[in-house]
């Protein structure tokens, strides 16, 4: 019996070493340790042994079992390891393959330019104010010294919702709304970016466009302050070489009023196709706040003065990037937008 056990152990060991896969190994296990396995068979046969022999053979059988099990474990982990090795070496990575390109979004040029303008004025101590796009006739015209039959209203025809409510034609009503809120506190120093609407539609006009309004009200504000602020703005926005030129103009809400040109960045003021040979490009309207506007908004025009300006974001963007058609900014063609 003992000899038989030794023989079983030797064969089991040999077969386990010879097993080339986990499946083969499992078959070996079943053949020796399974219910009908060889070792199990020996243990069953022990009933026939004498009571002296039984414990000895029993111990020997248990030892054989333990050794087979230990070897089984060992062989199993060997086979698992080599299986993993094989998988890893089959899985090659070609590091020369091109990677996956993820395209990232970016700001629309109008948004980027608006933020740039905001940053310049925030740096000069201005804060940002906002007003509604659906505006009352009173704020859009009346309180800006444009009474009902004023001829200058014709230049800003717009979309009316009722005779008293309209889509604002400019950001200037935010001047009035701000002053009404803050009067008589000083100083007022705001810019107001936002959408505006007019009955216009061609290569340089869109029925919806963007403006940025500026307003400063304080004691002893002069036209020189206006010039200084806009010169700093022009240099920061278009480069330190940029010069400005103030031309007399007319707006009902400012007196005196001016239109501001910057020296053409393309030719440096020499005159070229971009500036129609004038050397100058118009960028905004401005002036000293009309005393009547100050009064209507709650400020005492004999004690305070102010200046205001308004610029078109599309126009600034077109000048900055030398675009010849405003509609490019609204088509949302990625081939255009990706260039910024
Ligand atoms: N609101 C004017 C427009 O849309 C622009 C403008 C001119 C604004 C002069 C101002 C200003 O604040 O002082 O045409």
CSV table of C-alpha atoms and ligand atoms in Angstrom, one decimal:
chain,number,residue,atom,x,y,z
A,1,UNK,CA,0.0,0.0,0.0
A,2,UNK,CA,2.7,2.4,0.9
A,3,UNK,CA,4.5,1.6,-2.3
A,4,UNK,CA,1.3,2.3,-4.2
A,5,UNK,CA,1.1,5.7,-2.6
A,6,UNK,CA,4.7,6.5,-3.5
A,7,UNK,CA,4.0,5.4,-7.0
A,8,UNK,CA,0.8,7.6,-7.2
A,9,UNK,CA,2.8,10.6,-5.9
A,10,UNK,CA,5.6,10.2,-8.4
A,11,UNK,CA,3.2,9.9,-11.3
A,12,UNK,CA,1.1,12.9,-10.2
A,13,UNK,CA,4.2,15.0,-9.8
A,14,UNK,CA,5.4,14.1,-13.3
A,15,UNK,CA,2.0,14.7,-14.9
A,16,UNK,CA,1.7,18.1,-13.2
A,17,UNK,CA,5.1,19.2,-14.5
A,18,UNK,CA,4.1,18.0,-17.9
A,19,UNK,CA,0.8,19.9,-17.9
A,20,UNK,CA,1.1,22.7,-20.5
A,21,UNK,CA,-2.1,24.6,-19.6
A,22,UNK,CA,-4.4,25.3,-16.7
A,23,UNK,CA,-7.0,23.0,-18.3
A,24,UNK,CA,-4.4,20.1,-18.5
A,25,UNK,CA,-3.5,20.8,-14.9
A,26,UNK,CA,-7.1,20.6,-13.8
A,27,UNK,CA,-7.5,17.3,-15.5
A,28,UNK,CA,-4.5,16.0,-13.5
A,29,UNK,CA,-6.1,17.2,-10.3
A,30,UNK,CA,-9.3,15.4,-11.1
A,31,UNK,CA,-7.5,12.3,-12.0
A,32,UNK,CA,-5.7,12.1,-8.6
A,33,UNK,CA,-7.7,14.1,-6.1
A,34,UNK,CA,-11.2,14.0,-7.6
A,35,UNK,CA,-14.1,11.9,-6.2
A,36,UNK,CA,-13.1,9.0,-8.4
A,37,UNK,CA,-9.4,9.9,-8.3
A,38,UNK,CA,-6.6,7.5,-7.7
A,39,UNK,CA,-5.7,8.8,-4.2
A,40,UNK,CA,-9.3,8.9,-3.2
A,41,UNK,CA,-9.5,5.3,-4.2
A,42,UNK,CA,-6.6,4.4,-2.0
A,43,UNK,CA,-8.2,6.2,1.0
A,44,UNK,CA,-11.4,4.2,0.4
A,45,UNK,CA,-9.5,1.0,0.4
A,46,UNK,CA,-8.2,1.7,3.9
A,47,UNK,CA,-11.4,0.2,5.4
A,48,UNK,CA,-9.9,-3.2,4.6
A,49,UNK,CA,-6.7,-2.5,6.6
A,50,UNK,CA,-6.0,-3.8,10.1
A,51,UNK,CA,-6.2,-1.3,13.0
A,52,UNK,CA,-2.4,-1.2,13.3
A,53,UNK,CA,-1.8,-0.4,9.7
A,54,UNK,CA,-4.6,2.1,9.3
A,55,UNK,CA,-3.1,5.2,11.1
A,56,UNK,CA,0.3,4.7,9.4
A,57,UNK,CA,-1.2,4.4,5.9
A,58,UNK,CA,-3.6,7.2,6.7
A,59,UNK,CA,-0.8,9.5,7.6
A,60,UNK,CA,1.2,8.6,4.5
A,61,UNK,CA,-1.8,9.1,2.3
A,62,UNK,CA,-2.4,12.6,3.9
A,63,UNK,CA,1.2,13.5,3.3
A,64,UNK,CA,1.0,12.5,-0.3
A,65,UNK,CA,-2.2,14.5,-0.7
A,66,UNK,CA,-0.7,17.6,0.9
A,67,UNK,CA,2.3,17.3,-1.4
A,68,UNK,CA,0.3,16.9,-4.5
A,69,UNK,CA,-1.9,19.9,-3.5
A,70,UNK,CA,1.2,22.1,-2.8
A,71,UNK,CA,2.7,21.2,-6.1
A,72,UNK,CA,-0.7,21.9,-7.8
A,73,UNK,CA,-0.7,25.4,-6.4
A,74,UNK,CA,2.8,26.0,-7.4
A,75,UNK,CA,2.3,24.8,-11.0
A,76,UNK,CA,-0.9,26.7,-11.3
A,77,UNK,CA,0.8,30.0,-10.5
A,78,UNK,CA,3.6,29.1,-12.9
A,79,UNK,CA,1.1,28.5,-15.7
A,80,UNK,CA,-0.7,31.7,-14.9
A,81,UNK,CA,2.5,33.7,-15.0
A,82,UNK,CA,3.6,32.4,-18.3
A,83,UNK,CA,0.1,33.0,-19.7
A,84,UNK,CA,0.3,36.6,-18.7
A,85,UNK,CA,3.9,36.9,-20.1
A,86,UNK,CA,2.7,35.6,-23.4
A,87,UNK,CA,-0.2,38.0,-23.6
A,88,UNK,CA,2.0,41.0,-22.7
A,89,UNK,CA,4.6,40.2,-25.3
A,90,UNK,CA,1.9,39.7,-28.0
A,91,UNK,CA,0.4,43.1,-27.2
A,92,UNK,CA,2.9,45.5,-28.8
A,93,UNK,CA,2.3,49.3,-28.8
A,94,UNK,CA,3.4,51.3,-31.8
A,95,UNK,CA,4.5,54.6,-30.3
A,96,UNK,CA,5.0,56.1,-33.8
A,97,UNK,CA,1.3,56.0,-34.6
A,98,UNK,CA,-0.2,59.5,-34.7
A,99,UNK,CA,-2.2,60.3,-31.5
A,100,UNK,CA,-5.9,61.1,-31.3
A,101,UNK,CA,-6.3,64.8,-31.9
A,102,UNK,CA,-9.0,66.5,-29.7
A,103,UNK,CA,-10.2,69.8,-31.0
A,104,UNK,CA,-10.8,72.4,-28.3
A,105,UNK,CA,-13.2,75.3,-28.6
A,106,UNK,CA,-12.2,78.9,-28.3
A,107,UNK,CA,-13.8,82.3,-27.8
A,108,UNK,CA,-15.7,83.9,-30.7
A,109,UNK,CA,-13.6,86.9,-31.9
A,110,UNK,CA,-16.4,89.3,-30.8
A,111,UNK,CA,-16.3,87.8,-27.3
A,112,UNK,CA,-12.5,87.9,-27.2
A,113,UNK,CA,-12.4,91.6,-28.3
A,114,UNK,CA,-15.2,92.6,-25.9
A,115,UNK,CA,-13.2,91.0,-23.0
A,116,UNK,CA,-10.1,92.8,-24.2
A,117,UNK,CA,-11.9,96.1,-24.2
A,118,UNK,CA,-13.4,95.4,-20.8
A,119,UNK,CA,-10.0,94.6,-19.4
A,120,UNK,CA,-8.5,97.8,-20.6
A,121,UNK,CA,-11.2,99.9,-18.9
A,122,UNK,CA,-11.3,97.8,-15.8
A,123,UNK,CA,-7.5,98.6,-15.6
A,124,UNK,CA,-8.5,102.3,-15.7
A,125,UNK,CA,-10.8,102.0,-12.8
A,126,UNK,CA,-14.1,101.6,-14.6
A,127,UNK,CA,-16.7,99.1,-13.6
A,128,UNK,CA,-19.1,97.2,-15.9
A,129,UNK,CA,-22.8,98.1,-16.0
A,130,UNK,CA,-25.6,96.4,-18.0
A,131,UNK,CA,-29.1,97.3,-19.2
A,132,UNK,CA,-32.0,95.6,-20.9
A,133,UNK,CA,-32.0,94.9,-24.7
A,134,UNK,CA,-35.8,95.4,-24.7
A,135,UNK,CA,-35.8,99.1,-23.7
A,136,UNK,CA,-38.3,101.9,-23.1
A,137,UNK,CA,-38.5,104.8,-25.6
A,138,UNK,CA,-37.8,107.0,-22.6
A,139,UNK,CA,-34.3,105.6,-21.9
A,140,UNK,CA,-33.4,104.9,-25.5
A,141,UNK,CA,-34.3,108.4,-26.8
A,142,UNK,CA,-36.2,110.8,-24.5
A,143,UNK,CA,-33.8,110.9,-21.6
A,144,UNK,CA,-30.9,111.2,-24.0
A,145,UNK,CA,-32.3,114.5,-25.3
A,146,UNK,CA,-34.0,112.9,-28.3
A,147,UNK,CA,-37.6,114.0,-27.9
A,148,UNK,CA,-40.4,112.3,-30.0
A,149,UNK,CA,-40.1,114.3,-33.2
A,150,UNK,CA,-36.3,114.7,-33.1
A,151,UNK,CA,-34.9,114.2,-36.7
A,152,UNK,CA,-31.8,112.3,-35.3
A,153,UNK,CA,-34.2,109.4,-34.4
A,154,UNK,CA,-34.4,108.6,-38.1
A,155,UNK,CA,-30.8,107.4,-38.1
A,156,UNK,CA,-31.7,104.8,-35.5
A,157,UNK,CA,-34.8,103.2,-36.8
A,158,UNK,CA,-35.4,100.0,-34.9
A,159,UNK,CA,-37.8,97.2,-34.0
A,160,UNK,CA,-40.8,98.5,-32.0
A,161,UNK,CA,-42.7,96.2,-29.6
A,162,UNK,CA,-45.2,98.9,-28.7
A,163,UNK,CA,-45.0,102.6,-29.4
A,164,UNK,CA,-43.2,103.0,-26.0
A,165,UNK,CA,-41.1,99.8,-26.0
A,166,UNK,CA,-38.4,98.9,-28.5
A,167,UNK,CA,-35.2,96.9,-29.1
A,168,UNK,CA,-32.5,99.4,-28.0
A,169,UNK,CA,-30.6,101.1,-30.8
A,170,UNK,CA,-27.5,101.8,-28.7
A,171,UNK,CA,-26.0,101.2,-25.3
A,172,UNK,CA,-26.4,104.8,-24.3
A,173,UNK,CA,-29.6,104.2,-22.3
A,174,UNK,CA,-27.4,102.4,-19.8
A,175,UNK,CA,-25.9,105.8,-19.1
A,176,UNK,CA,-29.3,107.1,-17.9
A,177,UNK,CA,-30.2,103.9,-16.0
A,178,UNK,CA,-26.9,104.0,-14.2
A,179,UNK,CA,-27.1,107.7,-13.3
A,180,UNK,CA,-30.7,107.4,-12.1
A,181,UNK,CA,-29.5,104.7,-9.7
A,182,UNK,CA,-26.3,106.4,-8.4
A,183,UNK,CA,-27.3,110.1,-8.3
A,184,UNK,CA,-26.1,112.2,-6.6
A,185,UNK,CA,-23.1,110.0,-5.7
A,186,UNK,CA,-19.8,110.6,-7.4
A,187,UNK,CA,-17.8,109.5,-9.3
A,188,UNK,CA,-19.7,107.5,-12.0
A,189,UNK,CA,-17.2,105.5,-14.0
A,190,UNK,CA,-18.7,102.7,-16.1
A,191,UNK,CA,-18.6,100.9,-19.3
A,192,UNK,CA,-21.7,99.1,-20.7
A,193,UNK,CA,-21.2,96.3,-23.2
A,194,UNK,CA,-24.1,94.6,-25.0
A,195,UNK,CA,-26.3,93.9,-28.0
A,196,UNK,CA,-28.1,96.6,-29.9
A,197,UNK,CA,-30.5,96.6,-32.8
A,198,UNK,CA,-31.2,98.6,-35.9
A,199,UNK,CA,-33.1,98.4,-39.2
A,200,UNK,CA,-29.8,97.9,-41.2
A,201,UNK,CA,-28.4,94.9,-43.1
A,202,UNK,CA,-25.4,95.0,-45.5
A,203,UNK,CA,-21.7,94.2,-45.6
A,204,UNK,CA,-20.9,96.6,-42.8
A,205,UNK,CA,-24.2,96.7,-41.0
A,206,UNK,CA,-26.1,94.0,-39.2
A,207,UNK,CA,-29.6,94.2,-37.6
A,208,UNK,CA,-28.0,93.1,-34.4
A,209,UNK,CA,-24.6,94.2,-33.3
A,210,UNK,CA,-22.6,95.0,-30.2
A,211,UNK,CA,-21.6,98.3,-28.6
A,212,UNK,CA,-19.6,99.3,-25.6
A,213,UNK,CA,-20.6,102.5,-23.9
A,214,UNK,CA,-18.5,104.6,-21.6
A,215,UNK,CA,-19.5,107.2,-19.0
A,216,UNK,CA,-17.6,109.3,-16.5
A,217,UNK,CA,-19.3,111.8,-14.3
A,218,UNK,CA,-17.5,113.8,-11.6
A,219,UNK,CA,-16.6,117.3,-10.5
A,220,UNK,CA,-14.3,119.1,-13.0
A,221,UNK,CA,-14.3,116.4,-15.7
A,222,UNK,CA,-13.0,118.0,-18.9
A,223,UNK,CA,-12.6,117.2,-22.6
A,224,UNK,CA,-8.9,116.6,-21.8
A,225,UNK,CA,-9.9,113.7,-19.6
A,226,UNK,CA,-11.9,112.2,-22.5
A,227,UNK,CA,-8.9,112.6,-24.8
A,228,UNK,CA,-6.5,111.1,-22.4
A,229,UNK,CA,-8.7,108.0,-21.6
A,230,UNK,CA,-9.4,107.3,-25.3
A,231,UNK,CA,-5.7,107.8,-26.3
A,232,UNK,CA,-4.7,105.2,-23.7
A,233,UNK,CA,-7.5,102.9,-24.9
A,234,UNK,CA,-6.3,103.3,-28.6
A,235,UNK,CA,-2.7,102.5,-27.7
A,236,UNK,CA,-3.6,99.4,-25.6
A,237,UNK,CA,-6.1,98.1,-28.2
A,238,UNK,CA,-4.2,98.8,-31.5
A,239,UNK,CA,-0.5,99.3,-30.4
A,240,UNK,CA,1.6,102.0,-28.8
A,241,UNK,CA,2.2,103.7,-32.1
A,242,UNK,CA,-1.4,104.5,-32.6
A,243,UNK,CA,-2.4,108.2,-32.8
A,244,UNK,CA,-6.0,109.5,-32.3
A,245,UNK,CA,-7.8,112.4,-34.0
A,246,UNK,CA,-11.0,114.1,-32.7
A,247,UNK,CA,-13.3,115.5,-35.4
A,248,UNK,CA,-16.3,117.7,-34.5
A,249,UNK,CA,-19.6,115.9,-34.8
A,250,UNK,CA,-23.1,115.9,-33.5
A,251,UNK,CA,-25.0,113.7,-31.0
A,252,UNK,CA,-28.1,115.0,-29.1
A,253,UNK,CA,-26.8,113.7,-25.8
A,254,UNK,CA,-23.3,115.2,-25.9
A,255,UNK,CA,-22.1,118.8,-26.3
A,256,UNK,CA,-19.6,119.3,-27.7
A,257,UNK,CA,-19.5,116.0,-29.6
A,258,UNK,CA,-16.7,114.3,-31.6
A,259,UNK,CA,-15.9,111.4,-33.7
A,260,UNK,CA,-12.6,109.7,-33.0
A,261,UNK,CA,-10.3,108.2,-35.6
A,262,UNK,CA,-7.2,106.2,-35.1
A,263,UNK,CA,-4.2,106.3,-37.4
A,264,UNK,CA,-4.4,103.4,-39.9
A,265,UNK,CA,-2.4,100.4,-38.6
A,266,UNK,CA,-1.9,99.1,-42.1
A,267,UNK,CA,0.0,102.1,-43.6
A,268,UNK,CA,0.9,104.0,-40.3
A,269,UNK,CA,-1.1,107.0,-41.5
A,270,UNK,CA,0.5,107.2,-45.0
A,271,UNK,CA,-2.8,106.4,-46.7
A,272,UNK,CA,-3.7,103.0,-48.2
A,273,UNK,CA,-6.6,100.9,-49.5
A,274,UNK,CA,-7.8,99.9,-45.9
A,275,UNK,CA,-8.2,103.6,-44.8
A,276,UNK,CA,-9.4,104.8,-48.3
A,277,UNK,CA,-6.1,106.8,-48.6
A,278,UNK,CA,-7.0,109.0,-45.7
A,279,UNK,CA,-4.5,107.5,-43.1
A,280,UNK,CA,-7.3,107.4,-40.5
A,281,UNK,CA,-10.0,105.0,-39.4
A,282,UNK,CA,-13.1,106.0,-37.5
A,283,UNK,CA,-13.6,104.0,-34.3
A,284,UNK,CA,-16.2,105.7,-32.1
A,285,UNK,CA,-18.4,108.7,-31.1
A,286,UNK,CA,-18.0,110.7,-27.9
A,287,UNK,CA,-18.5,114.0,-26.2
A,288,UNK,CA,-19.2,115.9,-23.0
A,289,UNK,CA,-22.5,114.7,-21.5
A,290,UNK,CA,-25.2,117.2,-22.4
A,291,UNK,CA,-26.3,119.2,-19.2
A,292,UNK,CA,-29.9,118.3,-20.0
A,293,UNK,CA,-29.0,114.6,-19.9
A,294,UNK,CA,-27.3,115.0,-16.5
A,295,UNK,CA,-30.3,116.9,-15.1
A,296,UNK,CA,-32.9,114.4,-16.4
A,297,UNK,CA,-30.9,111.6,-14.7
A,298,UNK,CA,-30.7,113.4,-11.3
A,299,UNK,CA,-27.3,115.2,-11.4
A,300,UNK,CA,-26.8,119.0,-10.9
A,301,UNK,CA,-25.2,120.2,-14.2
A,302,UNK,CA,-23.8,123.3,-12.5
A,303,UNK,CA,-21.8,121.2,-10.2
A,304,UNK,CA,-20.7,118.1,-12.2
A,305,UNK,CA,-19.6,117.4,-15.7
A,306,UNK,CA,-19.0,114.2,-17.6
A,307,UNK,CA,-17.9,112.6,-20.8
A,308,UNK,CA,-19.3,109.6,-22.7
A,309,UNK,CA,-18.4,107.5,-25.6
A,310,UNK,CA,-19.8,104.6,-27.6
A,311,UNK,CA,-18.0,102.2,-29.9
A,312,UNK,CA,-19.1,99.3,-32.1
A,313,UNK,CA,-17.5,96.0,-31.2
A,314,UNK,CA,-17.9,94.6,-34.7
A,315,UNK,CA,-16.1,97.6,-36.2
A,316,UNK,CA,-13.2,97.4,-33.7
A,317,UNK,CA,-12.9,93.7,-34.4
A,318,UNK,CA,-13.0,94.2,-38.2
A,319,UNK,CA,-10.2,96.9,-37.9
A,320,UNK,CA,-8.1,94.8,-35.6
A,321,UNK,CA,-8.2,91.7,-37.9
A,322,UNK,CA,-8.6,93.6,-41.2
A,323,UNK,CA,-12.0,91.9,-42.1
A,324,UNK,CA,-13.9,93.4,-45.0
A,325,UNK,CA,-17.3,91.8,-44.4
A,326,UNK,CA,-19.1,91.9,-41.0
A,327,UNK,CA,-21.3,88.9,-41.9
A,328,UNK,CA,-18.2,86.7,-41.4
A,329,UNK,CA,-18.7,87.3,-37.7
A,330,UNK,CA,-22.2,86.0,-37.7
A,331,UNK,CA,-22.0,83.1,-40.2
A,332,UNK,CA,-20.4,80.8,-37.6
A,333,UNK,CA,-18.2,79.1,-40.2
A,334,UNK,CA,-15.5,77.2,-38.3
A,335,UNK,CA,-13.0,77.7,-41.1
A,336,UNK,CA,-13.2,81.4,-40.4
A,337,UNK,CA,-13.5,81.2,-36.6
A,338,UNK,CA,-10.6,78.7,-36.2
A,339,UNK,CA,-8.2,81.4,-37.5
A,340,UNK,CA,-8.5,83.5,-34.3
B,1,LIG,N1,-24.9,106.1,-29.2
B,1,LIG,C1,-24.2,106.5,-30.3
B,1,LIG,C2,-24.5,105.6,-31.5
B,1,LIG,O1,-24.9,104.5,-31.3
B,1,LIG,C3,-22.7,106.4,-30.0
B,1,LIG,C4,-22.3,107.4,-29.0
B,1,LIG,C5,-21.9,108.7,-29.5
B,1,LIG,C6,-22.3,107.1,-27.7
B,1,LIG,C7,-21.5,109.6,-28.5
B,1,LIG,C8,-21.9,108.1,-26.8
B,1,LIG,C9,-21.5,109.3,-27.2
B,1,LIG,O2,-21.9,107.9,-25.5
B,1,LIG,O3,-21.1,110.3,-26.3
B,1,LIG,O4,-24.3,106.0,-32.6
